[in-house]
CSV table of C-alpha atoms in Angstrom, one decimal:
chain,number,residue,atom,x,y,z
E,693,MET,CA,-10.8,-3.5,-5.8
E,694,SER,CA,-10.4,-4.3,-9.5
E,695,ASP,CA,-13.0,-4.4,-12.2
E,696,PHE,CA,-14.5,-7.8,-12.4
E,697,ASN,CA,-16.7,-7.3,-15.4
E,698,ASN,CA,-14.9,-10.2,-17.1
E,699,TYR,CA,-16.6,-12.5,-14.6
E,700,ASN,CA,-20.2,-11.6,-15.4
E,701,ASN,CA,-20.6,-15.1,-17.0
E,702,TYR,CA,-21.1,-16.4,-13.5
E,703,ASN,CA,-24.6,-15.0,-13.1
E,704,ASN,CA,-26.0,-11.4,-13.0
E,705,ASP,CA,-27.9,-12.3,-9.9
E,706,SER,CA,-25.6,-11.3,-7.0
E,707,SER,CA,-27.6,-13.4,-4.5
E,708,ASN,CA,-25.7,-16.5,-5.7
E,709,TYR,CA,-22.5,-15.0,-4.2
E,710,SER,CA,-24.0,-13.5,-1.1
E,711,SER,CA,-23.6,-16.6,1.0
E,712,TYR,CA,-19.9,-16.7,0.3
E,713,VAL,CA,-19.5,-13.1,1.5
E,714,ASP,CA,-21.6,-13.6,4.6
E,715,ASN,CA,-19.7,-16.7,5.6
E,716,TYR,CA,-16.4,-14.9,5.1
E,717,ASP,CA,-17.6,-12.0,7.2
E,718,ASP,CA,-18.4,-14.4,10.0
E,719,SER,CA,-15.0,-16.1,9.8
E,720,PHE,CA,-13.3,-12.7,10.5
E,721,ASN,CA,-15.0,-12.6,13.9
E,722,ASN,CA,-13.1,-15.7,14.9
E,723,GLY,CA,-9.8,-14.4,13.6
E,724,SER,CA,-10.2,-11.0,15.3
E,725,GLN,CA,-11.1,-12.6,18.6
E,726,SER,CA,-7.9,-14.7,18.5
E,727,GLY,CA,-6.0,-11.5,18.0
E,728,PHE,CA,-7.4,-9.8,21.0
E,729,GLY,CA,-5.8,-12.3,23.4
E,730,MET,CA,-2.4,-11.2,22.3
E,731,GLY,CA,-2.2,-8.0,24.3
E,732,GLU,CA,-2.4,-9.5,27.7
E,733,THR,CA,0.2,-12.1,27.1
E,734,THR,CA,2.5,-10.0,24.9
E,735,SER,CA,2.8,-7.1,27.4
E,736,TYR,CA,4.7,-9.4,29.7
E,737,TYR,CA,7.6,-9.5,27.3
E,738,PHE,CA,7.9,-5.7,27.0
E,739,GLN,CA,10.1,-3.8,29.5
E,740,SER,CA,11.6,-0.3,29.8
E,741,LEU,CA,10.7,2.7,27.7
E,742,VAL,CA,10.6,3.9,24.1
E,743,ASP,CA,8.9,6.8,22.2
E,744,THR,CA,5.2,6.1,22.4
E,745,SER,CA,4.5,8.1,19.2
E,746,ALA,CA,7.1,6.1,17.3
E,747,VAL,CA,5.4,2.8,18.1
E,748,ILE,CA,2.0,4.2,17.2
E,749,LYS,CA,3.3,5.5,13.9
E,750,LYS,CA,4.9,2.2,13.0
E,751,ALA,CA,1.7,0.3,13.9
E,752,PHE,CA,-0.4,2.5,11.7
E,753,GLY,CA,2.2,2.3,8.9
E,754,LEU,CA,2.2,-1.5,9.0
E,755,MET,CA,-1.6,-1.6,9.1
E,756,VAL,CA,-1.8,0.5,6.0
E,757,LEU,CA,0.8,-1.7,4.3
E,758,ALA,CA,-1.4,-4.7,5.2
E,759,LEU,CA,-4.4,-3.0,3.6
E,760,VAL,CA,-2.4,-2.5,0.4
E,761,ILE,CA,-1.4,-6.1,0.4
E,762,THR,CA,-5.1,-7.0,0.8
E,763,ALA,CA,-6.0,-4.8,-2.1
E,764,ILE,CA,-3.4,-6.4,-4.3
E,765,GLY,CA,-4.6,-9.9,-3.3
E,766,ALA,CA,-8.2,-8.9,-4.2
E,767,PHE,CA,-7.0,-7.4,-7.5
E,768,ILE,CA,-5.1,-10.3,-8.8
E,769,THR,CA,-7.3,-13.2,-7.6
E,770,PRO,CA,-10.2,-14.4,-9.9
E,771,PRO,CA,-13.5,-14.6,-8.1
E,772,GLU,CA,-13.9,-18.2,-8.9
E,773,THR,CA,-10.8,-18.9,-6.9
E,774,ALA,CA,-12.2,-17.1,-3.9
E,775,ILE,CA,-15.5,-19.0,-4.3
E,776,ALA,CA,-13.6,-22.3,-4.4
E,777,MET,CA,-11.7,-21.3,-1.2
E,778,MET,CA,-15.0,-20.6,0.6
E,779,SER,CA,-16.9,-23.7,-0.6
E,780,GLY,CA,-17.5,-26.9,1.3
E,781,GLY,CA,-14.6,-28.3,3.2
E,782,SER,CA,-12.3,-25.7,1.8
E,783,TYR,CA,-14.1,-23.0,3.8
E,784,PHE,CA,-13.2,-24.7,7.1
E,785,ILE,CA,-9.6,-25.2,5.9
E,786,LEU,CA,-9.5,-21.5,5.2
E,787,ILE,CA,-10.7,-20.6,8.7
E,788,LEU,CA,-8.2,-23.0,10.3
E,789,ALA,CA,-5.4,-21.6,8.1
E,790,GLU,CA,-6.2,-18.0,9.1
E,791,LEU,CA,-6.5,-18.9,12.8
E,792,GLY,CA,-3.2,-20.7,12.5
E,793,LEU,CA,-1.5,-17.6,11.0
E,794,VAL,CA,-2.9,-15.5,13.8
E,795,PHE,CA,-1.7,-17.9,16.6
E,796,VAL,CA,1.7,-18.5,15.1
E,797,SER,CA,2.2,-14.8,14.5
E,798,ASN,CA,1.2,-14.3,18.2
E,799,TYR,CA,3.8,-16.8,19.3
E,800,ALA,CA,6.5,-15.1,17.1
E,801,ILE,CA,5.7,-11.7,18.5
E,802,ARG,CA,5.9,-12.9,22.1
E,803,ASN,CA,9.3,-14.3,21.3
E,804,ASN,CA,10.3,-11.1,19.5
E,805,ASN,CA,10.7,-12.9,16.2
E,806,VAL,CA,9.7,-9.9,14.1
E,807,ILE,CA,10.8,-11.3,10.8
E,808,LEU,CA,8.6,-14.4,11.1
E,809,ALA,CA,5.7,-12.4,12.5
E,810,GLY,CA,6.0,-9.9,9.7
E,811,ILE,CA,5.9,-12.7,7.1
E,812,LEU,CA,2.8,-14.3,8.7
E,813,TYR,CA,1.2,-10.9,8.9
E,814,ALA,CA,1.7,-10.3,5.2
E,815,ALA,CA,0.5,-13.8,4.4
E,816,TYR,CA,-2.7,-13.3,6.4
E,817,SER,CA,-3.3,-10.0,4.6
E,818,PHE,CA,-2.8,-11.5,1.2
E,819,VAL,CA,-5.1,-14.5,1.9
E,820,THR,CA,-7.7,-12.0,3.1
E,821,GLY,CA,-7.4,-10.1,-0.2
E,822,MET,CA,-7.8,-13.2,-2.2
E,823,THR,CA,-11.2,-13.9,-0.7
E,824,PHE,CA,-12.2,-10.3,-1.0
E,825,SER,CA,-12.2,-10.6,-4.7
E,826,VAL,CA,-15.7,-12.1,-4.5
E,827,LEU,CA,-17.1,-8.8,-2.9
E,828,ALA,CA,-17.1,-7.2,-6.4
E,829,LEU,CA,-19.5,-9.8,-7.6
E,830,VAL,CA,-22.0,-9.0,-4.8
E,831,TYR,CA,-21.6,-5.2,-4.4
E,832,THR,CA,-21.2,-2.4,-6.8
E,833,GLY,CA,-17.8,-0.8,-7.1
E,834,SER,CA,-19.1,2.6,-6.1
E,835,SER,CA,-20.7,1.2,-2.9
E,836,ILE,CA,-17.5,-0.6,-2.0
E,837,THR,CA,-15.6,2.6,-2.4
E,838,SER,CA,-18.1,4.6,-0.4
E,839,VAL,CA,-18.2,2.1,2.5
E,840,PHE,CA,-14.4,2.0,2.5
E,841,LEU,CA,-14.3,5.7,2.9
E,842,ILE,CA,-16.9,5.7,5.6
E,843,THR,CA,-15.0,2.9,7.4
E,844,SER,CA,-11.8,4.9,7.1
E,845,ALA,CA,-13.4,8.0,8.6
E,846,THR,CA,-15.0,6.2,11.4
E,847,PHE,CA,-11.8,4.2,12.2
E,848,ALA,CA,-9.7,7.4,12.2
E,849,ILE,CA,-12.1,9.2,14.6
E,850,MET,CA,-12.1,6.3,17.0
E,851,CYS,CA,-8.3,6.0,16.8
E,852,ILE,CA,-7.9,9.7,17.6
E,853,TYR,CA,-10.3,9.3,20.5
E,854,GLY,CA,-8.5,6.2,21.8
E,855,TYR,CA,-5.1,7.9,21.6
E,856,THR,CA,-6.1,11.3,23.2
E,857,THR,CA,-8.7,10.4,25.8
E,858,ASN,CA,-7.8,10.4,29.4
E,859,ALA,CA,-10.6,8.0,30.2
E,860,ASP,CA,-9.7,4.4,30.9
E,861,LEU,CA,-11.3,2.3,28.1
E,862,SER,CA,-10.4,-1.1,29.7
E,863,SER,CA,-14.0,-1.7,30.9
E,864,ILE,CA,-15.4,-0.8,27.5
E,865,GLY,CA,-12.8,-3.1,25.8
E,866,ASN,CA,-13.7,-6.0,28.1
E,867,ILE,CA,-17.4,-5.5,27.4
E,868,CYS,CA,-16.8,-5.4,23.7
E,869,ILE,CA,-14.6,-8.5,23.8
E,870,MET,CA,-17.4,-10.4,25.7
E,871,GLY,CA,-19.9,-9.0,23.2
E,872,LEU,CA,-17.8,-10.3,20.4
E,873,LEU,CA,-17.8,-13.8,21.8
E,874,GLY,CA,-21.6,-13.6,22.0
E,875,LEU,CA,-21.7,-12.3,18.4
E,876,ILE,CA,-19.6,-15.2,17.2
E,877,ILE,CA,-21.9,-17.7,18.9
E,878,ALA,CA,-25.1,-16.0,17.6
E,879,THR,CA,-23.6,-15.8,14.1
E,880,VAL,CA,-22.7,-19.5,14.0
E,881,VAL,CA,-26.2,-20.4,15.3
E,882,ASN,CA,-27.8,-18.3,12.6
E,883,MET,CA,-25.5,-19.5,9.9
E,884,VAL,CA,-26.0,-23.2,10.7
E,885,PHE,CA,-29.6,-23.4,12.0
E,886,LEU,CA,-31.7,-20.3,11.4
E,887,HIS,CA,-30.5,-18.9,8.1
E,888,SER,CA,-32.2,-15.6,8.8
E,889,THR,CA,-31.3,-12.5,6.8
E,890,GLY,CA,-32.9,-10.3,9.3
E,891,ILE,CA,-30.9,-11.7,12.2
E,892,SER,CA,-27.8,-11.4,10.1
E,893,LEU,CA,-28.4,-7.7,9.5
E,894,VAL,CA,-29.1,-7.1,13.3
E,895,LEU,CA,-25.8,-8.9,14.1
E,896,SER,CA,-24.0,-6.6,11.6
E,897,TYR,CA,-25.3,-3.5,13.5
E,898,VAL,CA,-24.1,-5.0,16.7
E,899,GLY,CA,-20.8,-5.8,15.1
E,900,VAL,CA,-20.3,-2.2,14.0
E,901,LEU,CA,-20.8,-1.0,17.6
E,902,LEU,CA,-18.4,-3.6,19.0
E,903,PHE,CA,-15.6,-2.9,16.5
E,904,VAL,CA,-16.0,0.9,16.9
E,905,GLY,CA,-15.5,0.4,20.7
E,906,LEU,CA,-12.6,-2.1,20.2
E,907,THR,CA,-10.8,0.3,17.8
E,908,ALA,CA,-10.6,3.0,20.5
E,909,TYR,CA,-9.7,0.4,23.1
E,910,ASP,CA,-6.9,-1.2,21.1
E,911,VAL,CA,-5.3,2.1,20.3
E,912,GLN,CA,-5.2,3.1,24.0
E,913,LYS,CA,-3.9,-0.4,24.8
E,914,ILE,CA,-1.1,-0.1,22.3
E,915,LYS,CA,-0.3,3.4,23.6
E,916,ASN,CA,-0.2,2.1,27.2
E,917,MET,CA,1.9,-0.9,26.3
E,918,SER,CA,4.4,1.3,24.5
E,919,GLU,CA,5.1,3.2,27.7
E,920,THR,CA,6.7,0.0,29.1
E,921,VAL,CA,8.3,-1.4,26.0
E,922,GLY,CA,12.0,-1.8,25.5
E,923,GLU,CA,13.8,-0.7,22.4
E,924,ASP,CA,14.5,-4.3,21.5
E,925,ASN,CA,10.8,-5.0,21.5
E,926,GLU,CA,9.6,-1.8,19.8
E,927,ASN,CA,9.1,-3.4,16.4
E,928,ALA,CA,7.4,-6.4,17.9
E,929,LEU,CA,4.9,-4.2,19.7
E,930,ALA,CA,4.3,-2.1,16.5
E,931,LEU,CA,3.6,-5.3,14.5
E,932,TYR,CA,1.3,-6.6,17.2
E,933,GLY,CA,-0.6,-3.3,17.2
E,934,ALA,CA,-0.8,-3.2,13.4
E,935,PHE,CA,-2.4,-6.7,13.4
E,936,GLN,CA,-4.9,-5.7,16.0
E,937,LEU,CA,-5.9,-2.5,14.1
E,938,TYR,CA,-6.0,-4.3,10.8
E,939,LEU,CA,-8.5,-6.8,12.2
E,940,ASP,CA,-10.6,-4.0,13.7
E,941,PHE,CA,-10.6,-2.2,10.3
E,942,ILE,CA,-11.4,-5.2,8.2
E,943,ASN,CA,-14.2,-6.3,10.5
E,944,LEU,CA,-15.7,-2.9,10.7
E,945,PHE,CA,-15.5,-2.6,6.9
E,946,LEU,CA,-17.3,-5.9,6.3
E,947,LYS,CA,-20.1,-5.1,8.8
E,948,LEU,CA,-20.7,-1.7,7.3
E,949,LEU,CA,-20.6,-3.2,3.8
E,950,ARG,CA,-23.3,-5.6,4.7
E,951,ILE,CA,-25.4,-2.8,6.1
E,952,LEU,CA,-24.7,0.0,3.6
E,953,GLY,CA,-23.4,-1.8,0.5
E,954,LYS,CA,-25.5,-1.7,-2.7
E,955,ARG,CA,-25.9,-5.2,-4.1
E,956,ARG,CA,-25.7,-5.9,-7.8
E,957,ARG,CA,-29.0,-6.7,-9.4
């Protein structure tokens, strides 16, 4: 994240920007849920065998690349642009655009169109970064960095567990997906009708648990899918896995930031 001291003329009270951050946090739940449906349909298109570790390495490499693109988007985008994107009707356009990128990318992956899927993946990552620029107006730079490191450590632990465990995580994954649907509904109800900060915080704790579980589940799912993927589809599966893991990481980061982030006074 870049230094946004030049934008202090907005207002020193970070509460003015909190609603934008909270709304964007909520929109990610919808995007991630759309992504989770890709595994069951995509696996149908993958046949024969490739090196499992190669797919996993590519998936993580592409995920890190997406995080770099997100950071660049956040660095070069003025916060006022992000606020405009998340205000009024523009906010719903933003959600629809992101969901559209996820669905079209899903379609491209299923048809093994890696180039199109990669472009859409990069676009999604960059748009995410553009809206992330507003986080620096709400949270201190040190707390953003700290939460990012905490997220990275938690994410890495769950990835290692998902990759190495012999336990079948399918039931846990299904429970987490159903829980995520409930979380989305509860979040929308709170955002539209209740406007409760306390409920929002509780939902953030629930979200952390769900995305911790989903991270391990997704890694195991990618690993299992790679055992039946053909060489012609290896890159498509790696890209699919990267998108899944990227969504898990971003959601986990936002939930933890809402819980642990130190807001500017």
